[in-house]
PDB file of C-alpha atoms in Angstrom:
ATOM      1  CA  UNK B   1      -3.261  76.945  39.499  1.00 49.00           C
ATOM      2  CA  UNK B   2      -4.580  73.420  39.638  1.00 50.00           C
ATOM      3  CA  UNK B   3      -3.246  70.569  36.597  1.00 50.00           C
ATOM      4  CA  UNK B   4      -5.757  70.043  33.985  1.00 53.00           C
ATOM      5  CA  UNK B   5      -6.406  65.870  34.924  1.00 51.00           C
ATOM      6  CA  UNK B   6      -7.974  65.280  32.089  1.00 52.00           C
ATOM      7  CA  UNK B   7      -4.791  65.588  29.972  1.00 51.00           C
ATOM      8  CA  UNK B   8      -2.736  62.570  31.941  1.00 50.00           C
ATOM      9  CA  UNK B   9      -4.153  60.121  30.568  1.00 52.00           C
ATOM     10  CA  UNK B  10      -3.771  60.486  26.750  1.00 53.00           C
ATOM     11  CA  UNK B  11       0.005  60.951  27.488  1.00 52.00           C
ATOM     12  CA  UNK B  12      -0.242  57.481  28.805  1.00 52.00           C
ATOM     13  CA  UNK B  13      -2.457  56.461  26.078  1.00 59.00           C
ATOM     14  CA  UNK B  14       0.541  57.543  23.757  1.00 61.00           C
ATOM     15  CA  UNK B  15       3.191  55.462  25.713  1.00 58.00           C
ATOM     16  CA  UNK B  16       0.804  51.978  25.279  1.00 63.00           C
ATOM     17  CA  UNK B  17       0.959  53.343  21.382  1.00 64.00           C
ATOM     18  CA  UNK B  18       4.627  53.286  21.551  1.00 64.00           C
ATOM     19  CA  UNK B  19       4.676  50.073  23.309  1.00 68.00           C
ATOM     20  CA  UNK B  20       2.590  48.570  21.490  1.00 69.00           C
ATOM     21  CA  UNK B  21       4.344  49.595  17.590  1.00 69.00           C
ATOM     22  CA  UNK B  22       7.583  48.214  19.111  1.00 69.00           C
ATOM     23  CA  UNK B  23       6.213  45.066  20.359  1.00 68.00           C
ATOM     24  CA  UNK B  24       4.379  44.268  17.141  1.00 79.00           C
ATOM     25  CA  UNK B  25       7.998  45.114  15.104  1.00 78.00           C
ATOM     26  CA  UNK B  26       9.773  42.639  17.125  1.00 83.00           C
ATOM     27  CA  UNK B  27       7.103  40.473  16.192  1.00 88.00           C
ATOM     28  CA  UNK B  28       7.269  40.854  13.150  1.00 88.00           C
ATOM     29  CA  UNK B  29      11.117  40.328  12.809  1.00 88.00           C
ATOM     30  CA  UNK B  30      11.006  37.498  15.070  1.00 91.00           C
ATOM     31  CA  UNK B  31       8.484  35.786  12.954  1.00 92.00           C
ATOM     32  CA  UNK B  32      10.635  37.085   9.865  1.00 91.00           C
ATOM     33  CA  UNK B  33      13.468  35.348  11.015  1.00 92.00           C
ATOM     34  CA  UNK B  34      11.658  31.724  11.751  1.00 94.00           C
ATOM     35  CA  UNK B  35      10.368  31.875   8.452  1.00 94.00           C
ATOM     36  CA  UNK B  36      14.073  32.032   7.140  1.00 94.00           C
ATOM     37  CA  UNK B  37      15.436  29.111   9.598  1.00 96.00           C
ATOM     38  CA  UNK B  38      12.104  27.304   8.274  1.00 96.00           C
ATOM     39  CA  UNK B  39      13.266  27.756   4.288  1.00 95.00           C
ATOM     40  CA  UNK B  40      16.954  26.705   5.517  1.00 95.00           C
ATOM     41  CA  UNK B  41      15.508  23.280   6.735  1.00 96.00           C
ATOM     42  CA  UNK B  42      13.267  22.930   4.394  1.00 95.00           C
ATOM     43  CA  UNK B  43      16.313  23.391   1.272  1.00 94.00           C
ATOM     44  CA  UNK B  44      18.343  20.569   3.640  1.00 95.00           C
ATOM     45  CA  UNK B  45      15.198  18.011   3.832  1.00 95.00           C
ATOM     46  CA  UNK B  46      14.936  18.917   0.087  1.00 92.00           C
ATOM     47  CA  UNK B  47      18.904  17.814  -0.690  1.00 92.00           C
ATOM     48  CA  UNK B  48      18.058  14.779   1.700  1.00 92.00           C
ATOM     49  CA  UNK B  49      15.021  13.675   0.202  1.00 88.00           C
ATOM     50  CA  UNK B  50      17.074  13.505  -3.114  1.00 87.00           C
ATOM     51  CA  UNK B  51      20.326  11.844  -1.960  1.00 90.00           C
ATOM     52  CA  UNK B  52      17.564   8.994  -0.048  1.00 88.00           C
ATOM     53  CA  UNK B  53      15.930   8.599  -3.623  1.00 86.00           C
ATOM     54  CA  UNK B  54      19.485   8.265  -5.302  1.00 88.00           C
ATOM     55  CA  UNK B  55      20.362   5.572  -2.746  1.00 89.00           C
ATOM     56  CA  UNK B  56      17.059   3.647  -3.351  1.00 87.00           C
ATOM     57  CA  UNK B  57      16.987   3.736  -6.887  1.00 87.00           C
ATOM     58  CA  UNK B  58      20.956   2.596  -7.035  1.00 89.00           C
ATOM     59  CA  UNK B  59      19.440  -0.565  -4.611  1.00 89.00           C
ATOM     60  CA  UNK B  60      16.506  -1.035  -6.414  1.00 89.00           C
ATOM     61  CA  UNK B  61      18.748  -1.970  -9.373  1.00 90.00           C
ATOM     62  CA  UNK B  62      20.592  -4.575  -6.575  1.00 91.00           C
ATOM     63  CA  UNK B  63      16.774  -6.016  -6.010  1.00 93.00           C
ATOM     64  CA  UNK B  64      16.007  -6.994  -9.217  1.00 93.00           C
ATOM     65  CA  UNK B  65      17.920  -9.664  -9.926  1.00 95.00           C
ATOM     66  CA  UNK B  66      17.050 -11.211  -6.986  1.00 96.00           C
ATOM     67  CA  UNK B  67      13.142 -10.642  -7.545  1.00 95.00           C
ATOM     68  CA  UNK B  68      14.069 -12.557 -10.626  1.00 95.00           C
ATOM     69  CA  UNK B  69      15.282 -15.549  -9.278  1.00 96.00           C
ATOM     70  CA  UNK B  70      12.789 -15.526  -6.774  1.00 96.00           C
ATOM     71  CA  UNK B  71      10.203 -15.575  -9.011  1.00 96.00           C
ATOM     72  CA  UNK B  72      12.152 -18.435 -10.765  1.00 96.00           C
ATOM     73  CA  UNK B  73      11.792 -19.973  -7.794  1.00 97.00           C
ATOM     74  CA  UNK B  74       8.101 -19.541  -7.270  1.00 96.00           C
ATOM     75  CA  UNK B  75       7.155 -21.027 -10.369  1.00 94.00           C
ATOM     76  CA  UNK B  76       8.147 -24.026  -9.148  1.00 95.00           C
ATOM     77  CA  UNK B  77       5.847 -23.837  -6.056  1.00 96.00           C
ATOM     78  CA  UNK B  78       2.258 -25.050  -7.098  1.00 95.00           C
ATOM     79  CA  UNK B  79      -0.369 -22.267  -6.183  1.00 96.00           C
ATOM     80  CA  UNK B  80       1.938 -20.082  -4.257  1.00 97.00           C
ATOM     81  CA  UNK B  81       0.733 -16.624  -4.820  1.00 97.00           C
ATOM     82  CA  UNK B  82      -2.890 -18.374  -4.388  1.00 97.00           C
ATOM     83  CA  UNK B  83      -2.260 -18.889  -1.152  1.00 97.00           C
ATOM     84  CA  UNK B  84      -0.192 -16.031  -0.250  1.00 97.00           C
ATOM     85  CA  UNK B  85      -3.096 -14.276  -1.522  1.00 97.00           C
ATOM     86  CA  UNK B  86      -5.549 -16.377   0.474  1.00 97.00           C
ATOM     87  CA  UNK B  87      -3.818 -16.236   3.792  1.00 97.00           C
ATOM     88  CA  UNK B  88      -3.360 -12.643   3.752  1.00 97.00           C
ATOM     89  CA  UNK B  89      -5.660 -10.804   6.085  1.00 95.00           C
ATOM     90  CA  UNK B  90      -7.142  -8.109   3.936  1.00 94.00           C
ATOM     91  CA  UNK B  91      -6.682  -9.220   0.131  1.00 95.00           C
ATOM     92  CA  UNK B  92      -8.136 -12.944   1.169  1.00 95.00           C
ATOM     93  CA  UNK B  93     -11.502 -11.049   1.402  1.00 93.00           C
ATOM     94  CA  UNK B  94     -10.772 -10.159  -2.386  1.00 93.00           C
ATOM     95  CA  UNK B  95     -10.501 -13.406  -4.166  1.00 95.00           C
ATOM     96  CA  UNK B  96     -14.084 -14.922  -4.764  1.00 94.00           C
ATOM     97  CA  UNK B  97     -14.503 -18.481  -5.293  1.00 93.00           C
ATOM     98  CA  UNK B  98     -14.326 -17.998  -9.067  1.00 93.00           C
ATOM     99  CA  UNK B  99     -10.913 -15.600  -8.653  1.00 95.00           C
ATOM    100  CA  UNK B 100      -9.361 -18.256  -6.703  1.00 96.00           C
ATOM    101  CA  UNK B 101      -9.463 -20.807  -9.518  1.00 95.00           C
ATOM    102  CA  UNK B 102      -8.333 -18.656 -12.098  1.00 96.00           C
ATOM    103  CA  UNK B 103      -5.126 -17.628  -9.938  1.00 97.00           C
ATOM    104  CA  UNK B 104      -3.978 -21.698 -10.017  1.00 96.00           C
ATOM    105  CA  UNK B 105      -2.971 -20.129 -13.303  1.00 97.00           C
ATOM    106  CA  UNK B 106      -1.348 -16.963 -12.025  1.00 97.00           C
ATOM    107  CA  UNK B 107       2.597 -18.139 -12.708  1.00 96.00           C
ATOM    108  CA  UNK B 108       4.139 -14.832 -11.280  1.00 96.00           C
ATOM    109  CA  UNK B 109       3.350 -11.174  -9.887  1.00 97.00           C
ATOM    110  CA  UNK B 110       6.044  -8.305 -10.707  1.00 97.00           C
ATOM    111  CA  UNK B 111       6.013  -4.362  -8.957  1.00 96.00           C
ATOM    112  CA  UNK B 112       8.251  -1.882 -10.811  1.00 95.00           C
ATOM    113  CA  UNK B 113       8.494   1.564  -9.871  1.00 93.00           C
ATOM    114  CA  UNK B 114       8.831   4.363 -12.625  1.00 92.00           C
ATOM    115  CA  UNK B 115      12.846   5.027 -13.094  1.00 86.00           C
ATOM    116  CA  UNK B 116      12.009   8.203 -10.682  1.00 85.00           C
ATOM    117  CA  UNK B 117      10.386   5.975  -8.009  1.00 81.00           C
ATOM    118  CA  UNK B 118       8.175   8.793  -7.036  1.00 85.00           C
ATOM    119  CA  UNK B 119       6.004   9.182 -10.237  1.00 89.00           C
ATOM    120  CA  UNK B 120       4.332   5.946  -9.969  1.00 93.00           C
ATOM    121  CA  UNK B 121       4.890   1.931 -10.476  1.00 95.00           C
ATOM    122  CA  UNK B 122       3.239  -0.619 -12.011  1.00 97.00           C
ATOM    123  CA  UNK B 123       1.511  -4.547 -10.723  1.00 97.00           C
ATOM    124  CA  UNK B 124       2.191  -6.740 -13.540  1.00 98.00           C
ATOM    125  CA  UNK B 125       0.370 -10.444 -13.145  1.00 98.00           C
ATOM    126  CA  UNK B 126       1.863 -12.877 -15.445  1.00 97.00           C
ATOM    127  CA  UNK B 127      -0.162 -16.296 -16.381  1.00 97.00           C
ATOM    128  CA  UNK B 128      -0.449 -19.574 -17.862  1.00 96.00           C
ATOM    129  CA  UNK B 129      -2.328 -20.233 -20.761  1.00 96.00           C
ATOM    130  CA  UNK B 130      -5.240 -20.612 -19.108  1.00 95.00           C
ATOM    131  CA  UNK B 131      -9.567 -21.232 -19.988  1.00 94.00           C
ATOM    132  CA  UNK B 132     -10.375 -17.549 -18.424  1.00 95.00           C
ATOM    133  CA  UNK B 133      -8.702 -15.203 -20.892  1.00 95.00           C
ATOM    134  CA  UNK B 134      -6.537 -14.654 -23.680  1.00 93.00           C
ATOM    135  CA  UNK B 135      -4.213 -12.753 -22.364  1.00 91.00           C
ATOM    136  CA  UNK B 136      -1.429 -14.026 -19.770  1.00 94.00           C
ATOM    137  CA  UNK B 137       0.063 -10.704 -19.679  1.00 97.00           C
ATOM    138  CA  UNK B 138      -2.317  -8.264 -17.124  1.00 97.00           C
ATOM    139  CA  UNK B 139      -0.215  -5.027 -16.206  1.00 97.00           C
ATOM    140  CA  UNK B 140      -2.484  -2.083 -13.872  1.00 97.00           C
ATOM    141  CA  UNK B 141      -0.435   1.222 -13.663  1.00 96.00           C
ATOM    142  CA  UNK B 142      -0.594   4.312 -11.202  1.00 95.00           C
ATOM    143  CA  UNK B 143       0.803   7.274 -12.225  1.00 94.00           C
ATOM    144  CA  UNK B 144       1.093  10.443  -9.822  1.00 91.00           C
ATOM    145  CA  UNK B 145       0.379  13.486 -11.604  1.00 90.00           C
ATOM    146  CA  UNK B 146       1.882  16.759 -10.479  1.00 84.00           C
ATOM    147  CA  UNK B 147      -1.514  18.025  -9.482  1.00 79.00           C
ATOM    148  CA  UNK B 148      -2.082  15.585  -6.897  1.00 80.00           C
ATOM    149  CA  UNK B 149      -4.266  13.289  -8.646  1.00 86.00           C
ATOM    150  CA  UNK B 150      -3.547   9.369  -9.705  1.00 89.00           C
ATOM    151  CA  UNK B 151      -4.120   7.854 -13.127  1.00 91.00           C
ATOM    152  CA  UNK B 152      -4.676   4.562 -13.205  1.00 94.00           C
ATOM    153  CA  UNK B 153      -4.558   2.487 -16.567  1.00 94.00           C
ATOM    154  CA  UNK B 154      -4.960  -1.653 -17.006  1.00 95.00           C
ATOM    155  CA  UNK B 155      -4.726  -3.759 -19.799  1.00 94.00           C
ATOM    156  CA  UNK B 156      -8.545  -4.692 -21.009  1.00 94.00           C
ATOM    157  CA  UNK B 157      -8.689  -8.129 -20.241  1.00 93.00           C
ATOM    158  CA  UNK B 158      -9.649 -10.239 -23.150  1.00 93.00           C
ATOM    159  CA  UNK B 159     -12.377 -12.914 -21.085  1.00 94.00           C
ATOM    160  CA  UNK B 160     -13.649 -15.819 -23.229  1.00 92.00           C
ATOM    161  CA  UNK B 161     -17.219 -16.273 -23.925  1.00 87.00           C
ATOM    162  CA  UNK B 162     -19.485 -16.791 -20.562  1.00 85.00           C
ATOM    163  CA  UNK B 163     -16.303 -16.396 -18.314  1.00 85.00           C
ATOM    164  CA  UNK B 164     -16.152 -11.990 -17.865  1.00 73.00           C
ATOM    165  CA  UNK B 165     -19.363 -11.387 -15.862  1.00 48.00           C
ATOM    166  CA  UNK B 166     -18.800 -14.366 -12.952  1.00 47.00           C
ATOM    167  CA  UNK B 167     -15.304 -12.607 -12.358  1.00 44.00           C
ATOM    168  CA  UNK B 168     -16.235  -8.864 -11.345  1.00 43.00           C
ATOM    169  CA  UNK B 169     -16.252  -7.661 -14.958  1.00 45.00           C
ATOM    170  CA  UNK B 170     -17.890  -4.063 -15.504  1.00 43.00           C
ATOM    171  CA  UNK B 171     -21.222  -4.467 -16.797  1.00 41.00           C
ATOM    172  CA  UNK B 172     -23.855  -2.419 -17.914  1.00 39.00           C
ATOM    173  CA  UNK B 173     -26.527  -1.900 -15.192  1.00 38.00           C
ATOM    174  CA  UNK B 174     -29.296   0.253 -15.247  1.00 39.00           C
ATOM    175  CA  UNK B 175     -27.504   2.676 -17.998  1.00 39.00           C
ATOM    176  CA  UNK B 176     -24.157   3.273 -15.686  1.00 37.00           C
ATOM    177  CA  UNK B 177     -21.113   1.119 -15.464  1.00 37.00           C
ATOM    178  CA  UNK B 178     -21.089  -0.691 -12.029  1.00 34.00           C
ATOM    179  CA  UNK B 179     -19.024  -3.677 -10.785  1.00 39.00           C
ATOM    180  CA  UNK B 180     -20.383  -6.893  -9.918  1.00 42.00           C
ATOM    181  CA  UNK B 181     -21.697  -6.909  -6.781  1.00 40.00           C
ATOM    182  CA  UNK B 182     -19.390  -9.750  -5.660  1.00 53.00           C
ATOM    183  CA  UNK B 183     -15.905  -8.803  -4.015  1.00 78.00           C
ATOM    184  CA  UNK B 184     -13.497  -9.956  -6.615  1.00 90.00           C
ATOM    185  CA  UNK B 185      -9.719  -9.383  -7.523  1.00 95.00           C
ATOM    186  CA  UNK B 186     -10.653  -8.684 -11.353  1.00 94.00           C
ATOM    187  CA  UNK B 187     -13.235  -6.087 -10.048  1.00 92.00           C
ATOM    188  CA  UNK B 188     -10.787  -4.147  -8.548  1.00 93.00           C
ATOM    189  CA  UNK B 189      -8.335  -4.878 -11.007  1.00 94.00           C
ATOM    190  CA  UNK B 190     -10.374  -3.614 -14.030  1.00 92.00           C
ATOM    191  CA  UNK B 191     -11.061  -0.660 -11.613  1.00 89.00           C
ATOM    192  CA  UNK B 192      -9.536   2.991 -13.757  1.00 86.00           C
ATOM    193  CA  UNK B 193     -11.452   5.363 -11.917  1.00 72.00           C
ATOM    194  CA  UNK B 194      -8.895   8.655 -11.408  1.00 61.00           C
ATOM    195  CA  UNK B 195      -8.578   9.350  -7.645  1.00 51.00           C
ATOM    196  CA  UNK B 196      -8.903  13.035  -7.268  1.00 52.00           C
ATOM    197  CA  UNK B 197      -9.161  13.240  -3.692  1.00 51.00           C
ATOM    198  CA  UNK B 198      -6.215  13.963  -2.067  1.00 43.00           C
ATOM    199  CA  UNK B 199      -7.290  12.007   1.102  1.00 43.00           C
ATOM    200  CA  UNK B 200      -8.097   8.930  -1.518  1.00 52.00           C
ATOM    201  CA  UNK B 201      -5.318   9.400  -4.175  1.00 48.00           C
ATOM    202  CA  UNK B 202      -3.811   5.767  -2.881  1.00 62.00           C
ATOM    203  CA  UNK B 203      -5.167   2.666  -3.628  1.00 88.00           C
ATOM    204  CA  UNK B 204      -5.573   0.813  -0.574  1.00 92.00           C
ATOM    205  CA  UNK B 205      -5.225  -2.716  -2.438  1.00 94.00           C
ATOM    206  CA  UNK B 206      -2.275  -1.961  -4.394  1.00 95.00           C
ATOM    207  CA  UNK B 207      -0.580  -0.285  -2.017  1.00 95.00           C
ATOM    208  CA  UNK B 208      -0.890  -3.524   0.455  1.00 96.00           C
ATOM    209  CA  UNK B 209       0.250  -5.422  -2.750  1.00 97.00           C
ATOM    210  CA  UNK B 210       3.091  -3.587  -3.388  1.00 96.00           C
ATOM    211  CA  UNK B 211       4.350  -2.742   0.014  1.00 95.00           C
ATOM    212  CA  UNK B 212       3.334  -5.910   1.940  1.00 96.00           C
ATOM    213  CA  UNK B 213       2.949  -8.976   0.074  1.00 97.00           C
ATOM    214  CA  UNK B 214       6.052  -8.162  -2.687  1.00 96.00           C
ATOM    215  CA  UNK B 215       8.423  -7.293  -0.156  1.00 95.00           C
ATOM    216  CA  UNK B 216       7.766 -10.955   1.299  1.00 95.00           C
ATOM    217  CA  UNK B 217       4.977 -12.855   0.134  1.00 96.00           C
ATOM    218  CA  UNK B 218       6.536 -16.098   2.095  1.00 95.00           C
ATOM    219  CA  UNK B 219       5.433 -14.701   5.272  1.00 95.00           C
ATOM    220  CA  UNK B 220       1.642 -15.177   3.926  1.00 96.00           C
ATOM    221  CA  UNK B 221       2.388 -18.521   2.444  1.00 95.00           C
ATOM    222  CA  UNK B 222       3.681 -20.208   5.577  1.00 88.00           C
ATOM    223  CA  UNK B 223       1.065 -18.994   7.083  1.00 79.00           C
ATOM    224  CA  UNK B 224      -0.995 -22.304   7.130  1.00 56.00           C
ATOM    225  CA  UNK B 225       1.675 -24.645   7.575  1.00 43.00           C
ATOM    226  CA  UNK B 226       2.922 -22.399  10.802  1.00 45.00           C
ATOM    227  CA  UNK B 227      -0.971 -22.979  12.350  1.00 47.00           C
ATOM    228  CA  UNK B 228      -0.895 -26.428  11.113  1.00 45.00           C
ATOM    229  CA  UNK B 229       2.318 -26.500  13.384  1.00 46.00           C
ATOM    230  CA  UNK B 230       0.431 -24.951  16.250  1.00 43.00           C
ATOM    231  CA  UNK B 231      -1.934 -27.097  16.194  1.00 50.00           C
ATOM    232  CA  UNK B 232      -0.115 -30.195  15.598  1.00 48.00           C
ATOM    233  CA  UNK B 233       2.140 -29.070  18.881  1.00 51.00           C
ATOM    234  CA  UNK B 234      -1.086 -28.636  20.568  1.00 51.00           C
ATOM    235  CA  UNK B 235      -2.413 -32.004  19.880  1.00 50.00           C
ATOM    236  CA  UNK B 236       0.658 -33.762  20.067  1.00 49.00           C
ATOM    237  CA  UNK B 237       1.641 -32.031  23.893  1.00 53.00           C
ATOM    238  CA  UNK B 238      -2.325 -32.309  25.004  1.00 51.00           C
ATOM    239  CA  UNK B 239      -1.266 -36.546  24.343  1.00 51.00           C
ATOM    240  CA  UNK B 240       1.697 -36.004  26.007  1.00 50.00           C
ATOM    241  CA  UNK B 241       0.125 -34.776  29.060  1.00 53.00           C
ATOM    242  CA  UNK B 242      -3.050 -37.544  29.352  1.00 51.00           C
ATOM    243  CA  UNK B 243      -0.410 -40.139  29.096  1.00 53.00           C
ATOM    244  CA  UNK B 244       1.538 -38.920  32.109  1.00 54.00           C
ATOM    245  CA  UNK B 245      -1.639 -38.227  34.026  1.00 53.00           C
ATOM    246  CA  UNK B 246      -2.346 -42.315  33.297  1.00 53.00           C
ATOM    247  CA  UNK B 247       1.120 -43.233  34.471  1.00 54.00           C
ATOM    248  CA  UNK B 248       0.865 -40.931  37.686  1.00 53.00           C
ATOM    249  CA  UNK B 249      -2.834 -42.480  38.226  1.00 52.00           C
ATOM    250  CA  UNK B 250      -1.766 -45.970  38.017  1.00 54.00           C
ATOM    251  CA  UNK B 251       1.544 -45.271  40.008  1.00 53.00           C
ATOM    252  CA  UNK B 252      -1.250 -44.000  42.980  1.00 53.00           C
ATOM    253  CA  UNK B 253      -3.169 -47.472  42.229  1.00 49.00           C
TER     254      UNK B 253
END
């Protein structure tokens, strides 16, 4: 009696089905398991993320006493966050000719972070009775909101008759609020727009502000004295070197 062929296969068809249930279970388990190694290192970078923010709030109370008598010092330093500003390589392009003589009056710049320091912080510009605007008080806060979105509130600044639009003031154009079409500080500053985007929920200016000039706005003053150095080394060795050429030439004579 000859073997029915036709049969054969579906036994082996069965096997692959057997194969193939037990691979997929150890698939699943495996992938089961990495998800609970995953939520075990995720709970420790949790209980590190806290114990960091513990440690930099305990030495951001250190810092501020020493902002403080930095600033002290500052005030005695005519036009120092002018130039800081000024020789920094992105927020230069934000002080217009106007901005720049109104911060001859700017006496000191503060950042505080919310008590948290993850919720938000605040860029507080404190001036000197000045011909601009009533206040001397200017504070512009960011405030991270749970849903991933930033709200941004500033003090309205009071400007004097004739000085607001020249400065970047919002003005009514063609029935919508726009900004004057002139880079300025007070634009931006003035600026409350809510960033929704979570690519764009950072301002770019503050951020630089608060994480680059703050920390050590010196660097950006020196700035033109340490070119003024360069060059003055430059000068003074290209002098230097024509003299001894002379002596060498007249040595040869």
């Amino acid at each position: 009696m000859v073997a029915d062929k036709g049969k054969k296969p579906k036994i082996v068809d069965n096997i692959d089905d057997e194969n193939d249930e037990q691979f997929d279970g150890e698939l699943v388990q495996s992938i089961e398991k990495l998800q609970e190694i995953q939520d075990e290192l995720e709970k420790i970078n949790e209980k590190a993320s806290d114990e960091v923010l513990e440690v930099e709030q305990k030495y951001n109370e250190f810092r501020k006493p020493v902002y403080d008598k930095r600033s002290d010092i500052i005030k005695s330093i005519p036009d120092f966050w002018l130039t800081a500003f000024l020789s920094h390589p992105v927020l230069c392009d934000l002080l217009n000719e106007e901005d720049q003589k109104i911060f001859k009056h700017l006496a000191s710049l503060e950042i505080e972070d919310f008590k948290d320091m993850k919720s938000g912080y605040s860029i507080t510009l404190n001036f000197t009775p000045n011909p601009y605007f009533d206040d001397t008080k200017l504070v512009k806060t960011f405030t991270f909101l749970d849903e991933g979105t930033t709200k941004i509130t500033v003090t309205p600044i009071k400007w004097k008759e004739g000085m607001g639009v020249p400065n970047g003031v919002t003005h009514e154009k063609n029935g919508n609020k726009r900004p004057h079409e002139e880079d300025s500080f007070f634009a931006w500053f003035s600026e409350t727009e809510q960033k929704d985007d979570v690519h764009d929920i950072h301002d770019e200016v503050a951020e630089i502000i608060k994480e680059d000039l703050w920390t050590n706005p010196l660097t950006y003053f020196n700035n033109d004295a340490d070119e003024e150095d360069v060059d003055g080394d430059d000068e003074e060795n290209g002098t230097e070197d024509s003299e001894e050429e002379e002596e060498e030439e007249d040595e040869g004579n």
